[in-house]
Coordinates of C-alpha atoms and ligand atoms in Angstrom, one line a residue:
X1 CA 0.0 0.0 0.0
X2 CA 2.9 2.3 0.9
X3 CA 4.3 1.6 -2.5
X4 CA 1.0 2.6 -4.1
X5 CA 0.9 5.9 -2.3
X6 CA 4.5 6.7 -3.1
X7 CA 4.2 5.9 -6.8
X8 CA 0.9 7.8 -7.0
X9 CA 2.6 10.8 -5.5
X10 CA 5.6 10.6 -7.9
X11 CA 3.5 10.0 -10.9
X12 CA 1.0 12.7 -10.2
X13 CA 3.9 15.1 -10.6
X14 CA 4.3 14.0 -14.3
X15 CA 0.9 12.7 -15.4
X16 CA -2.4 14.4 -15.5
X17 CA -5.4 12.2 -15.5
X18 CA -8.0 13.2 -18.0
X19 CA -11.2 14.0 -16.1
X20 CA -14.5 12.4 -16.7
X21 CA -15.7 10.2 -19.6
X22 CA -13.3 9.3 -22.5
X23 CA -13.2 11.7 -25.4
X24 CA -15.2 10.6 -28.5
X25 CA -15.2 11.8 -32.1
X26 CA -18.1 13.3 -33.9
X27 CA -19.4 9.8 -34.7
X28 CA -19.3 9.0 -31.0
X29 CA -16.3 6.7 -31.3
X30 CA -13.5 6.4 -28.7
X31 CA -9.8 6.2 -29.7
X32 CA -9.7 2.4 -29.6
X33 CA -12.5 2.1 -32.1
X34 CA -10.4 3.8 -34.8
X35 CA -7.2 2.0 -33.7
X36 CA -5.4 -1.0 -35.1
X37 CA -3.9 -3.0 -32.3
X38 CA -0.6 -5.0 -32.7
X39 CA 0.3 -7.8 -30.4
X40 CA 4.0 -8.0 -29.4
X41 CA 5.5 -11.0 -27.7
X42 CA 8.3 -9.1 -26.0
X43 CA 10.7 -12.1 -25.8
X44 CA 10.6 -12.3 -29.6
X45 CA 10.4 -8.8 -31.0
X46 CA 13.8 -7.2 -30.7
X47 CA 16.8 -8.1 -28.5
X48 CA 18.9 -5.0 -27.5
X49 CA 21.4 -6.7 -25.3
X50 CA 22.6 -9.8 -27.2
X51 CA 21.2 -12.3 -24.8
X52 CA 18.9 -13.8 -27.4
X53 CA 15.7 -12.6 -25.7
X54 CA 13.8 -9.5 -26.8
X55 CA 13.3 -6.6 -24.4
X56 CA 11.6 -3.2 -24.0
X57 CA 14.5 -1.2 -25.3
X58 CA 14.3 -3.4 -28.4
X59 CA 10.7 -2.5 -28.9
X60 CA 11.4 1.2 -28.4
X61 CA 14.0 0.9 -31.1
X62 CA 11.4 -0.4 -33.5
X63 CA 8.7 2.2 -32.9
X64 CA 9.4 3.9 -36.2
X65 CA 8.8 0.6 -38.0
X66 CA 5.5 0.2 -36.2
X67 CA 4.4 3.7 -36.9
X68 CA 5.4 3.2 -40.6
X69 CA 3.4 0.0 -40.6
X70 CA 0.3 2.0 -39.6
X71 CA -0.8 0.5 -36.3
X72 CA -1.9 2.5 -33.3
X73 CA -1.7 0.5 -30.1
X74 CA 0.8 -2.1 -28.9
X75 CA -0.4 -4.9 -26.7
X76 CA 2.7 -6.4 -24.9
X77 CA 2.2 -9.9 -23.4
X78 CA 3.3 -9.9 -19.8
X79 CA 6.7 -8.3 -18.9
X80 CA 6.3 -8.1 -15.1
X81 CA 8.8 -9.9 -12.9
X82 CA 8.3 -13.7 -13.4
X83 CA 10.1 -17.0 -13.0
X84 CA 9.1 -17.4 -16.7
X85 CA 7.6 -20.9 -16.3
X86 CA 4.8 -19.7 -18.6
X87 CA 6.9 -16.9 -20.2
X88 CA 5.5 -14.1 -18.1
X89 CA 2.0 -15.5 -17.5
X90 CA 3.3 -16.4 -14.0
X91 CA 3.7 -13.0 -12.3
X92 CA 5.8 -12.6 -9.2
X93 CA 5.4 -8.8 -8.8
X94 CA 2.7 -6.7 -10.5
X95 CA 4.4 -3.4 -9.8
X96 CA 7.6 -3.7 -11.8
X97 CA 9.3 -4.9 -15.0
X98 CA 11.2 -8.2 -15.2
X99 CA 15.0 -7.4 -15.5
X100 CA 15.0 -9.7 -18.5
X101 CA 13.0 -7.1 -20.3
X102 CA 14.5 -4.0 -18.7
X103 CA 13.5 -1.5 -16.0
X104 CA 10.5 0.7 -15.1
X105 CA 12.5 3.6 -16.6
X106 CA 12.8 1.6 -19.9
X107 CA 9.1 1.1 -19.8
X108 CA 8.4 4.8 -19.2
X109 CA 10.7 5.6 -22.2
X110 CA 8.8 3.2 -24.3
X111 CA 5.5 4.8 -23.4
X112 CA 6.8 8.3 -23.9
X113 CA 8.5 7.6 -27.3
X114 CA 5.4 5.7 -28.3
X115 CA 3.2 8.7 -27.4
X116 CA 5.4 10.9 -29.6
X117 CA 4.6 8.6 -32.5
X118 CA 0.9 8.3 -31.7
X119 CA 1.4 4.7 -30.4
X120 CA -0.4 3.6 -27.2
X121 CA 0.8 0.8 -24.9
X122 CA -1.5 -1.9 -23.6
X123 CA -0.3 -4.4 -20.9
X124 CA -1.4 -7.9 -20.3
X125 CA -3.0 -8.4 -16.8
X126 CA -2.8 -11.9 -15.4
X127 CA -5.8 -11.9 -13.0
X128 CA -6.6 -15.5 -12.5
X129 CA -3.3 -16.6 -10.9
X130 CA 0.1 -15.5 -9.8
X131 CA 3.4 -17.4 -9.8
X132 CA 4.0 -19.8 -7.0
X133 CA 7.1 -17.6 -6.3
X134 CA 4.9 -14.5 -5.7
X135 CA 5.4 -13.3 -2.1
X136 CA 1.6 -13.5 -1.6
X137 CA 1.6 -17.2 -2.4
X138 CA 4.8 -17.9 -0.4
X139 CA 3.1 -16.2 2.6
X140 CA -0.2 -18.0 1.8
X141 CA 1.3 -21.4 1.8
X142 CA 3.4 -20.8 5.0
X143 CA 0.6 -21.8 7.4
X144 CA -3.1 -22.5 7.5
X145 CA -3.5 -19.4 9.6
X146 CA -1.4 -17.0 7.4
X147 CA -3.2 -13.7 6.9
X148 CA -2.8 -14.4 3.1
X149 CA -4.1 -17.9 3.3
X150 CA -7.4 -16.9 1.8
X151 CA -5.8 -15.1 -1.1
X152 CA -5.6 -18.4 -2.9
X153 CA -7.9 -21.4 -3.1
X154 CA -6.9 -24.0 -0.5
X155 CA -9.0 -27.0 0.4
X156 CA -8.8 -30.3 2.2
X157 CA -8.6 -33.4 0.0
X158 CA -11.6 -35.7 -0.2
X159 CA -9.7 -38.5 1.5
X160 CA -6.1 -39.9 1.5
X161 CA -4.5 -39.1 -1.8
X162 CA -7.8 -37.7 -3.2
X163 CA -8.0 -34.1 -4.3
X164 CA -11.0 -31.9 -3.3
X165 CA -12.8 -32.5 -6.6
X166 CA -12.2 -33.9 -10.1
X167 CA -11.2 -30.6 -11.9
X168 CA -8.4 -30.8 -14.4
X169 CA -5.7 -28.3 -15.3
X170 CA -6.0 -26.9 -18.8
X171 CA -2.3 -27.7 -19.0
X172 CA -2.7 -31.4 -18.1
X173 CA -3.2 -33.4 -14.9
X174 CA -5.3 -32.5 -11.9
X175 CA -6.0 -28.8 -11.1
X176 CA -5.1 -29.5 -7.4
X177 CA -1.7 -29.9 -5.9
X178 CA -1.1 -31.1 -2.4
X179 CA 1.2 -28.9 -0.3
X180 CA 2.7 -31.2 2.2
X181 CA 3.7 -28.4 4.6
X182 CA 0.1 -27.7 5.6
X183 CA -1.6 -30.9 4.3
X184 CA -4.0 -29.0 2.0
X185 CA -4.4 -28.7 -1.7
X186 CA -4.2 -25.5 -3.7
X187 CA -6.1 -25.0 -7.0
X188 CA -4.5 -24.1 -10.3
X189 CA -6.4 -23.9 -13.6
X190 CA -3.1 -23.7 -15.4
X191 CA 0.4 -25.1 -14.3
X192 CA 0.9 -26.0 -10.6
X193 CA 3.4 -23.0 -10.6
X194 CA 0.4 -20.8 -11.4
X195 CA -1.9 -21.0 -8.2
X196 CA -5.3 -19.4 -8.7
X197 CA -6.1 -16.3 -6.7
X198 CA -9.2 -16.3 -4.6
X199 CA -11.3 -13.6 -6.2
X200 CA -14.0 -14.1 -3.6
X201 CA -11.7 -12.4 -1.2
X202 CA -12.3 -8.6 -1.5
X203 CA -8.7 -7.8 -0.6
X204 CA -7.5 -9.6 -3.8
X205 CA -9.9 -7.5 -5.9
X206 CA -8.8 -4.2 -4.2
X207 CA -5.2 -5.0 -4.8
X208 CA -5.6 -5.8 -8.4
X209 CA -7.7 -2.7 -9.1
X210 CA -4.9 -0.7 -7.5
X211 CA -2.5 -2.4 -9.8
X212 CA -4.5 -1.2 -12.9
X213 CA -4.8 2.3 -11.5
X214 CA -1.0 2.5 -10.9
X215 CA -0.2 1.4 -14.5
X216 CA -2.8 3.8 -16.0
X217 CA -1.1 6.6 -14.2
X218 CA 2.1 5.5 -15.7
X219 CA 0.6 6.0 -19.1
X220 CA -0.8 2.6 -20.0
X221 CA -3.8 2.9 -22.3
X222 CA -5.5 -0.3 -21.3
X223 CA -5.2 -4.0 -20.4
X224 CA -5.7 -7.3 -22.1
X225 CA -7.3 -9.4 -19.4
X226 CA -5.7 -12.8 -19.4
X227 CA -7.8 -15.9 -18.9
X228 CA -10.6 -13.8 -17.4
X229 CA -13.1 -16.7 -17.8
X230 CA -11.2 -18.8 -15.3
X231 CA -11.2 -16.3 -12.4
X232 CA -14.1 -17.7 -10.5
X233 CA -14.9 -21.3 -9.5
X234 CA -17.8 -22.9 -7.7
X235 CA -17.1 -22.6 -3.9
X236 CA -19.0 -25.9 -3.4
X237 CA -16.4 -27.6 -5.6
X238 CA -19.0 -29.7 -7.5
X239 CA -17.3 -32.3 -9.8
X240 CA -17.3 -31.5 -13.5
X241 CA -19.1 -33.8 -15.8
X242 CA -16.7 -36.3 -17.4
X243 CA -17.1 -36.8 -21.2
X244 CA -16.1 -39.7 -23.4
X245 CA -12.5 -40.0 -24.6
X246 CA -9.2 -38.5 -23.4
X247 CA -7.4 -35.2 -24.2
X248 CA -3.9 -34.7 -25.6
X249 CA -2.4 -35.1 -22.1
X250 CA -4.2 -38.4 -21.7
X251 CA -6.7 -37.0 -19.1
X252 CA -10.4 -37.8 -19.4
X253 CA -12.3 -35.2 -21.4
X254 CA -14.3 -33.0 -19.2
X255 CA -16.9 -30.2 -19.4
X256 CA -15.6 -27.3 -17.2
X257 CA -19.0 -26.5 -15.9
X258 CA -18.1 -25.4 -12.4
X259 CA -14.7 -23.6 -12.9
X260 CA -15.1 -21.7 -16.2
X261 CA -17.2 -18.8 -17.3
X262 CA -19.0 -18.3 -14.0
X263 CA -21.6 -15.5 -13.8
X264 CA -19.6 -13.8 -11.1
X265 CA -17.0 -12.8 -13.6
X266 CA -19.3 -10.0 -14.9
X267 CA -19.1 -8.3 -11.5
X268 CA -15.4 -8.2 -11.8
X269 CA -15.5 -6.9 -15.3
X270 CA -17.7 -4.0 -14.1
X271 CA -15.2 -3.2 -11.4
X272 CA -12.3 -3.2 -13.8
X273 CA -14.3 -1.1 -16.2
X274 CA -15.1 1.6 -13.6
X275 CA -11.4 2.1 -13.0
X276 CA -10.5 2.0 -16.7
X277 CA -13.1 4.7 -17.4
X278 CA -11.2 7.0 -15.0
X279 CA -8.6 7.5 -17.8
X280 CA -10.4 6.4 -20.9
X281 CA -8.5 3.1 -21.0
X282 CA -9.6 0.1 -23.0
X283 CA -10.1 -3.4 -21.7
X284 CA -9.5 -6.3 -24.1
X285 CA -10.8 -9.7 -22.9
X286 CA -9.3 -13.0 -23.6
X287 CA -12.7 -14.4 -24.0
X288 CA -12.8 -17.4 -26.3
X289 CA -16.3 -18.2 -27.5
X290 CA -18.1 -19.2 -30.6
X291 CA -21.5 -18.3 -29.2
X292 CA -23.1 -14.9 -29.9
X293 CA -25.1 -14.6 -26.7
X294 CA -21.9 -15.4 -24.7
X295 CA -19.9 -12.9 -26.6
X296 CA -22.6 -10.3 -26.2
X297 CA -22.7 -10.8 -22.4
X298 CA -19.0 -9.6 -22.1
X299 CA -20.1 -6.1 -23.3
X300 CA -22.5 -5.8 -20.3
X301 CA -24.9 -3.0 -21.2
X302 CA -22.4 -1.7 -23.8
X303 CA -20.9 0.7 -21.4
X304 CA -20.1 -1.1 -18.2
X305 CA -18.0 -4.2 -19.0
X306 CA -15.4 -5.0 -21.8
X307 CA -15.0 -2.6 -24.8
X308 CA -13.1 -5.3 -26.7
X309 CA -14.0 -8.9 -25.9
X310 CA -12.0 -11.1 -28.3
X311 CA -14.6 -13.7 -29.3
X312 CA -11.9 -15.3 -31.4
X313 CA -14.5 -16.4 -33.9
X314 CA -12.2 -15.8 -36.8
X315 CA -9.2 -17.1 -35.0
X316 CA -10.8 -20.5 -34.5
X317 CA -11.4 -21.0 -38.2
X318 CA -9.3 -23.8 -39.5
X319 CA -10.0 -23.7 -43.3
X320 CA -10.3 -21.0 -45.8
X321 CA -14.0 -21.3 -46.5
X322 CA -16.1 -18.3 -47.5
X323 CA -19.2 -19.9 -46.0
X324 CA -17.4 -20.6 -42.7
X325 CA -15.9 -17.1 -42.4
X326 CA -19.2 -15.6 -43.3
X327 CA -20.9 -17.5 -40.6
X328 CA -18.2 -16.4 -38.1
X329 CA -18.5 -12.8 -39.2
X330 CA -22.3 -12.8 -38.9
X331 CA -22.1 -14.4 -35.5
X332 CA -19.7 -11.7 -34.3
X333 CA -21.8 -8.8 -35.8
X334 CA -25.0 -10.2 -34.3
X335 CA -24.0 -9.0 -30.8
X336 CA -24.9 -5.5 -32.0
X337 CA -21.8 -4.1 -30.2
X338 CA -18.5 -2.9 -31.5
X339 CA -16.7 -6.0 -33.0
X340 CA -13.1 -7.0 -32.5
X341 CA -11.2 -9.2 -35.0
X342 CA -8.4 -11.6 -34.3
X343 CA -6.8 -14.1 -36.7
X344 CA -3.7 -15.1 -34.8
X345 CA -2.0 -14.8 -31.4
X346 CA 0.8 -16.3 -29.3
X347 CA -1.3 -19.3 -28.4
X348 CA -2.4 -20.3 -32.0
X349 CA -0.5 -21.6 -35.0
X350 CA 0.4 -18.8 -37.4
X351 CA -2.2 -18.1 -40.1
X352 CA 0.3 -18.6 -42.9
X353 CA 0.6 -22.2 -41.7
X354 CA -3.0 -22.7 -40.8
X355 CA -4.3 -21.5 -44.1
X356 CA -1.4 -21.6 -46.5
X357 CA -1.5 -24.2 -49.3
X358 CA 2.2 -24.1 -50.3
X359 CA 1.3 -22.6 -53.8
X360 CA -0.5 -19.4 -53.1
X361 CA 1.0 -18.5 -49.7
X362 CA 1.6 -14.8 -50.3
X363 CA -1.8 -14.4 -52.0
X364 CA -3.4 -16.1 -49.0
X365 CA -1.6 -13.9 -46.5
X366 CA -2.8 -10.9 -48.4
X367 CA -6.4 -12.0 -48.6
X368 CA -6.3 -12.6 -44.8
X369 CA -4.9 -9.2 -44.2
X370 CA -7.6 -7.6 -46.3
X371 CA -10.2 -9.6 -44.3
X372 CA -8.8 -8.6 -40.9
X373 CA -8.3 -5.0 -41.8
X374 CA -11.5 -4.2 -43.6
X375 CA -14.2 -5.7 -41.4
X376 CA -16.2 -3.1 -39.4
X377 CA -14.6 -2.9 -35.9
X378 CA -11.2 -3.1 -34.3
X379 CA -8.6 -5.5 -35.6
X380 CA -5.7 -7.0 -33.6
X381 CA -2.7 -8.0 -35.7
X382 CA -0.1 -10.5 -34.3
X383 CA 3.5 -9.5 -34.8
X384 CA 5.1 -11.1 -37.9
X385 CA 1.7 -11.8 -39.6
X386 CA 2.4 -8.7 -41.7
X387 CA 5.4 -10.6 -43.2
X388 CA 3.5 -13.9 -43.7
X389 CA 5.8 -15.5 -41.1
X390 CA 5.2 -19.3 -40.9
X391 CA 5.0 -21.5 -37.8
X392 CA 8.3 -23.0 -36.9
X393 CA 7.6 -25.9 -34.7
X394 CA 10.5 -27.5 -32.8
X395 CA 11.5 -30.9 -34.2
X396 CA 13.6 -32.1 -31.3
X397 CA 12.5 -32.3 -27.7
X398 CA 15.6 -30.4 -26.6
X399 CA 14.6 -27.4 -28.6
X400 CA 11.2 -27.2 -27.0
X401 CA 10.7 -24.1 -24.7
X402 CA 6.9 -24.2 -24.2
X403 CA 6.4 -26.5 -21.2
X404 CA 3.1 -27.5 -22.7
X405 CA 4.8 -29.0 -25.6
X406 CA 7.2 -30.9 -23.3
X407 CA 4.2 -32.4 -21.6
X408 CA 2.4 -33.4 -24.7
X409 CA 5.5 -34.3 -26.8
X410 CA 5.5 -35.4 -29.6
X411 CA 1.7 -35.4 -30.0
X412 CA 1.3 -31.7 -29.2
X413 CA 3.9 -29.3 -30.6
X414 CA 2.0 -26.4 -29.0
X415 CA 3.0 -22.8 -29.0
X416 CA 6.7 -22.3 -29.7
X417 CA 6.2 -22.4 -33.4
X418 CA 4.1 -19.2 -33.4
X419 CA 6.5 -17.3 -31.0
X420 CA 9.8 -17.4 -32.9
X421 CA 11.8 -14.1 -33.3
X422 CA 10.5 -11.3 -35.5
X423 CA 12.3 -11.5 -38.9
X424 CA 13.9 -8.1 -39.5
X425 CA 16.5 -9.0 -42.1
X426 CA 18.3 -11.9 -43.8
X427 CA 21.3 -12.1 -41.4
X428 CA 21.9 -15.1 -39.1
X429 CA 20.0 -13.6 -36.1
X430 CA 17.3 -12.2 -38.5
X431 CA 18.2 -8.7 -37.1
X432 CA 16.5 -9.8 -33.9
X433 CA 19.6 -10.6 -32.0
X434 CA 23.4 -10.7 -32.2
X435 CA 23.4 -13.7 -29.8
X436 CA 21.7 -17.1 -29.9
X437 CA 18.0 -16.6 -30.2
X438 CA 15.9 -18.2 -27.5
X439 CA 13.8 -20.0 -30.2
X440 CA 15.3 -20.9 -33.6
X441 CA 14.8 -18.7 -36.6
X442 CA 13.3 -20.6 -39.6
X443 CA 15.2 -20.9 -42.9
X444 CA 12.4 -18.9 -44.6
X445 CA 13.6 -15.8 -42.6
X446 CA 16.3 -15.4 -45.2
X447 CA 13.7 -14.0 -47.7
X448 CA 10.7 -13.4 -45.5
X449 CA 11.8 -10.4 -43.5
X450 CA 11.2 -6.7 -43.2
X451 CA 14.2 -5.6 -45.1
X452 CA 13.6 -7.8 -48.1
X453 CA 9.9 -7.3 -48.2
X454 CA 10.2 -3.6 -47.9
X455 CA 12.0 -3.6 -51.2
X456 CA 9.4 -5.7 -53.1
X457 CA 6.4 -3.6 -54.1
X458 CA 4.1 -6.7 -54.2
X459 CA 5.2 -8.2 -50.8
X460 CA 2.9 -9.2 -48.0
X461 CA 4.4 -6.5 -45.9
X462 CA 3.8 -3.7 -48.4
X463 CA 0.2 -5.0 -48.9
X464 CA -0.4 -4.6 -45.1
X465 CA 1.1 -1.1 -45.2
X466 CA -1.1 -0.2 -48.1
X467 CA -4.3 -1.5 -46.5
X468 CA -3.5 0.0 -43.2
X469 CA -2.8 3.4 -44.8
X470 CA -6.1 3.2 -46.7
X471 CA -8.0 2.4 -43.5
X472 CA -6.4 5.3 -41.7
X473 CA -7.3 7.7 -44.5
X474 CA -10.8 6.4 -45.4
X475 CA -13.7 6.8 -42.9
X476 CA -15.7 4.3 -44.9
X477 CA -13.2 1.6 -44.0
X478 CA -12.6 2.8 -40.5
X479 CA -16.2 3.4 -39.3
X480 CA -18.5 3.0 -42.3
X481 CA -21.6 0.8 -42.3
X482 CA -21.2 -2.8 -43.4
X483 CA -23.4 -4.4 -46.0
X484 CA -22.6 -8.0 -47.1
X485 CA -23.0 -8.6 -50.9
X486 CA -23.7 -11.9 -52.7
X487 CA -24.3 -13.7 -49.4
X488 CA -24.7 -17.1 -51.2
X489 CA -21.3 -17.0 -53.0
X490 CA -19.4 -20.1 -51.9
X491 CA -16.0 -18.7 -52.8
X492 CA -15.9 -14.9 -52.6
X493 CA -16.6 -12.7 -49.6
X494 CA -17.9 -9.3 -50.7
X495 CA -19.1 -6.3 -48.8
X496 CA -19.7 -2.6 -49.1
X497 CA -18.4 -0.3 -46.4
X498 CA -20.3 3.0 -46.7
X499 CA -19.9 6.4 -45.2
X500 CA -21.7 9.5 -46.4
X501 CA -21.0 9.7 -50.2
X502 CA -18.6 6.9 -50.5
X503 CA -18.8 3.2 -50.6
X504 CA -15.8 0.9 -50.6
X505 CA -16.4 -2.4 -52.3
X506 CA -14.2 -5.2 -50.7
X507 CA -14.0 -8.5 -52.5
X508 CA -12.0 -11.4 -51.2
X509 CA -11.6 -14.6 -53.2
X510 CA -11.1 -17.4 -50.7
X511 CA -10.6 -20.1 -53.4
X512 CA -7.7 -21.2 -55.6
X513 CA -9.7 -20.5 -58.8
X514 CA -10.1 -17.3 -60.9
X515 CA -13.5 -15.7 -60.2
X516 CA -15.6 -13.1 -62.1
X517 CA -17.8 -10.9 -60.0
X518 CA -20.6 -8.6 -60.8
X519 CA -22.8 -6.5 -58.5
X520 CA -25.8 -4.4 -59.1
X521 CA -24.4 -1.4 -57.3
X522 CA -26.7 1.0 -59.1
X523 CA -29.7 -0.6 -57.4
X524 CA -28.0 0.2 -54.1
X525 CA -27.5 3.9 -55.0
X526 CA -23.8 3.7 -56.0
X527 CA -22.2 4.6 -59.3
X528 CA -20.0 1.8 -60.7
X529 CA -19.0 3.8 -63.8
X530 CA -17.0 6.1 -61.6
X531 CA -15.4 3.3 -59.5
X532 CA -11.7 3.9 -58.5
X533 CA -9.2 1.2 -57.6
X534 CA -7.9 1.5 -54.0
X535 CA -5.9 -1.7 -53.6
X536 CA -5.7 -5.1 -55.4
X537 CA -3.8 -8.3 -55.1
X538 CA -4.2 -10.8 -58.0
X539 CA -7.1 -8.9 -59.5
X540 CA -7.8 -7.3 -62.8
X541 CA -10.1 -4.2 -63.1
X542 CA -11.5 -3.0 -66.4
X543 CA -11.3 0.8 -67.1
X544 CA -14.6 1.6 -65.5
X545 CA -13.7 -0.4 -62.4
X546 CA -16.4 -3.2 -62.6
X547 CA -17.0 -6.1 -63.2
X548 CA -14.0 -7.6 -61.4
X549 CA -11.8 -10.6 -62.2
X550 CA -10.2 -12.0 -59.1
X551 CA -7.3 -14.4 -59.4
X552 CA -6.7 -17.2 -56.9
X553 CA -7.1 -15.7 -53.4
X554 CA -7.3 -12.3 -55.1
X555 CA -8.4 -9.1 -53.4
X556 CA -9.9 -6.0 -54.8
X557 CA -10.9 -2.9 -52.9
X558 CA -12.7 -0.3 -55.0
X559 CA -14.1 3.1 -54.0
X560 CA -17.5 3.8 -55.5
X561 CA -19.3 7.2 -55.3
X562 CA -23.0 7.8 -54.8
X563 CA -25.1 8.0 -58.0
X564 CA -25.6 11.6 -59.0
Ligands
NOJ1 C1 -3.7 -17.3 -21.8 C2 -2.4 -16.8 -22.4 O1 -2.6 -16.3 -23.7 C3 -1.5 -18.1 -22.4 O2 -0.3 -17.8 -23.2 C4 -1.2 -18.4 -21.0 O3 -0.4 -19.6 -21.0 C5 -2.5 -18.7 -20.2 N1 -3.5 -17.7 -20.4 C6 -2.2 -18.7 -18.7 O4 -2.0 -17.4 -18.2

């Protein structure tokens, strides 16, 4: 608490809190509704010390690249002090920066230099659990009567050798670990080194709300809320229903009925939102769902819970199918609230690998970019996707860094492949490090890198830059209405984004064949004879702009004025 007061005093000297409600534009939109977010995995973005691990000064050194790319807000996965069992998702101090990544001063410089370039910084808040090395947990486990005992979830076993209930850890094995010192079990939804906090204890909530306030004062523009669905569990510890079959760890399949997505989580989201609103900060939720009502619930009444729940409807797609994507888009839009779009992140295989066919990989990377960046709402782009970086799964057990992959080896290669270093140039360390990178750099980095792609007009990187620039300059793309066209087309996704006197026609061929398209735009009040090309990839446009010929996985974005 003393630390909170001291920092508040220091920071109030250099930071002014904007008063009242967040500023909105003439359309009623807040800053994050116009922004493109960019996820950085700090270990893998830029190493400034030569130890093979990325750090904050490395990110600061790359701010001009990010500005030039055309993104607006950087979400950094956790960089708080941590034993790094789950690479930062096991926090041992919420009020500092891990020395591996730098210092608080480095962080302040990153925020300040970001601000100069119009780039905001979002941190990743791990709410559900801490590290088992956090002083709170050490104190909590020290005795049954410790004042912090109730900060975590401790229970007696059901009998000798039997945990309190049948809940399983998402990361394999039981979700309960016996602590011999006090003879009780503690609960962990993830690794045993990530004990769950007891969110039914008001002291835990107060402390965490203070943590967010402290970082907001330091200039943080919001938080991504890690694993927020796992924060509460049934205090009665009812067994979860067991389903047929076993998962990749060999555990029985289970429906997490009593320890996942509990109603109480909405109260917490409201509390976090009240504090975020003090500075106009944004809350992004790690809220996996494929259900519209569930996604809708995370917004609360539209003003009192998450601004940006990441339904991950697109991210969960496994095949490039216009019908499947259309259904996912419709399901997201059906909430009626501001949509958020994600295709990839540090837990999922890279999109180039998920969707690439080995023949049209660049075209596929571009059609995905156009999809992500032209839907109505706020996109979150994962670092390296703008280059078309591929997944680089470890092939030998000794190269595995993600403990999840070690557990599931060789069945589950898990997350290392999507977390390899950013590819800046064609040198041995890919311009990422002068040392030995913590994860190997794939051979494809020799050509798939920022330096090489910057020099190729038709590269995946330059296509991202082009579409991001269009989006920044064109209100129809940024905040225009959305009207799907040709909704029965099994191959091509088409829509109109309209704003006042302009419509942007976006057509995305999700098939490997050439497609001819025609639209009756006149009937909708738009003048196809005055259509102007905005961006294309693998598409031919006749003089007057329409009809369109799209090559395999081709993209065309065309501006069409209102009929006179
Ligand atoms: C979700 C994060 O994205 C993942 O990387 C992490 O392992 C778990 N939450 C646990 O914090």
